[in-house]
Amino acid sequence: MEISDAVSTEEMRIKLQNLREHMPGEPQFTYDFGAYLATRLNSQLNPIGFNMAVQLTLYDLQKGVNGFTGKPVPHSLSGMPASFYTVMEMNIPRFARAVCPSDFADKVDQVYAETHKK
């Protein structure tokens, strides 16, 4: 993976804010997470950055503190059981398929698989 694999996240953010249209039939918390994640993406990301953005956002929600600002994260998804964040993290490839260009999502899958080898 190269830094040159970076793409604009403008379309991803729009799709995350409207995740119900791109991942129908999911629980409301999935859509709430997508909308919050949209606020956390840099303007450009590569596939590694996308994986990290999701993981860091979940970590901040779990801790209830924004890791960049140190301020509380007042969100309905803060303070959920640890298993919630594990399940959400397992959905990184699904989020990528729903909101990223297909070739980018393929690379997100590769990164996810590499980082989750047993």
Coordinates of C-alpha atoms in Angstrom, one line a residue:
M1 CA 0.0 0.0 0.0
E2 CA 1.3 3.4 -0.9
I3 CA 0.5 6.9 0.3
S4 CA -0.3 7.5 -3.4
D5 CA -3.3 5.2 -2.8
A6 CA -5.0 8.1 -1.0
V7 CA -8.3 9.3 -2.4
S8 CA -10.6 12.1 -1.5
T9 CA -13.1 11.2 1.2
E10 CA -15.8 13.7 0.2
E11 CA -18.0 11.0 -1.4
M12 CA -17.3 8.6 1.5
R13 CA -18.4 11.2 4.1
I14 CA -21.6 11.9 2.1
K15 CA -22.4 8.1 1.9
L16 CA -21.5 7.7 5.6
Q17 CA -24.0 10.4 6.5
N18 CA -26.6 8.6 4.5
L19 CA -25.5 5.1 5.4
R20 CA -29.1 3.8 5.5
E21 CA -29.2 4.1 1.7
H22 CA -26.0 2.2 1.3
M23 CA -26.4 -0.5 4.0
P24 CA -30.2 -0.9 4.3
G25 CA -31.6 -3.0 7.1
E26 CA -28.9 -2.3 9.7
P27 CA -29.6 -1.4 13.3
Q28 CA -29.8 2.3 14.0
F29 CA -26.5 2.3 15.9
T30 CA -24.8 1.4 12.6
Y31 CA -26.2 4.5 11.0
D32 CA -25.3 6.6 14.0
F33 CA -21.7 5.3 13.8
G34 CA -21.5 6.1 10.1
A35 CA -22.7 9.7 10.7
Y36 CA -20.1 10.2 13.4
L37 CA -17.3 8.5 11.4
A38 CA -18.0 10.9 8.6
T39 CA -17.0 13.8 10.9
R40 CA -13.7 12.1 11.7
L41 CA -12.3 11.3 8.2
N42 CA -9.4 13.4 6.9
S43 CA -10.0 15.0 3.5
Q44 CA -7.8 12.3 1.9
L45 CA -7.1 8.7 3.1
N46 CA -5.4 5.6 1.8
P47 CA -6.8 2.2 2.7
I48 CA -4.6 1.9 5.8
G49 CA -5.9 5.3 6.9
F50 CA -9.5 4.2 6.4
N51 CA -9.0 1.2 8.7
M52 CA -7.2 3.3 11.3
A53 CA -9.9 6.0 11.2
V54 CA -12.6 3.5 12.0
Q55 CA -10.5 1.9 14.7
L56 CA -9.6 5.2 16.3
T57 CA -13.1 6.4 16.2
L58 CA -14.3 3.2 17.9
Y59 CA -11.6 3.5 20.5
D60 CA -12.6 7.1 21.2
L61 CA -16.2 6.1 21.5
Q62 CA -15.3 3.2 23.8
K63 CA -13.2 5.5 26.1
G64 CA -15.7 8.4 25.7
V65 CA -12.9 10.8 25.0
N66 CA -11.7 12.3 21.7
G67 CA -8.1 11.2 21.4
F68 CA -7.1 14.3 19.4
T69 CA -8.8 16.9 21.6
G70 CA -9.0 15.2 25.0
K71 CA -12.7 16.3 25.2
P72 CA -15.6 14.0 26.1
V73 CA -17.4 12.4 23.2
P74 CA -21.1 13.1 23.8
H75 CA -22.5 10.4 21.7
S76 CA -25.1 7.7 22.0
L77 CA -22.4 5.1 21.1
S78 CA -20.1 6.1 24.0
G79 CA -19.8 3.7 26.9
M80 CA -21.2 0.6 25.2
P81 CA -20.1 -2.9 26.2
A82 CA -16.6 -3.8 24.8
S83 CA -18.2 -6.5 22.6
F84 CA -20.1 -3.8 20.7
Y85 CA -16.9 -2.1 19.6
T86 CA -15.4 -5.5 18.6
V87 CA -18.4 -6.3 16.4
M88 CA -18.3 -2.8 14.8
E89 CA -14.6 -3.1 14.1
M90 CA -15.3 -6.4 12.4
N91 CA -17.5 -4.5 10.0
I92 CA -14.7 -2.3 8.6
P93 CA -14.8 -4.2 5.3
R94 CA -18.6 -3.9 5.0
F95 CA -18.4 -0.2 5.7
A96 CA -15.7 0.2 3.0
R97 CA -17.8 -1.8 0.5
A98 CA -20.8 0.5 1.2
V99 CA -19.0 3.9 1.0
C100 CA -15.7 3.5 -0.9
P101 CA -14.9 3.0 -4.6
S102 CA -14.6 -0.7 -5.2
D103 CA -10.8 -0.8 -5.9
F104 CA -10.3 1.2 -2.7
A105 CA -12.6 -1.2 -0.7
D106 CA -10.6 -4.2 -2.1
K107 CA -7.4 -2.6 -0.6
V108 CA -9.2 -1.9 2.7
D109 CA -10.1 -5.6 2.8
Q110 CA -6.5 -6.5 2.2
V111 CA -5.3 -4.2 5.1
Y112 CA -8.0 -5.6 7.4
A113 CA -7.1 -9.2 6.6
E114 CA -3.4 -8.5 7.1
T115 CA -3.9 -6.8 10.5
H116 CA -6.3 -9.6 11.7
K117 CA -4.2 -12.6 10.8
K118 CA -4.0 -15.2 13.6

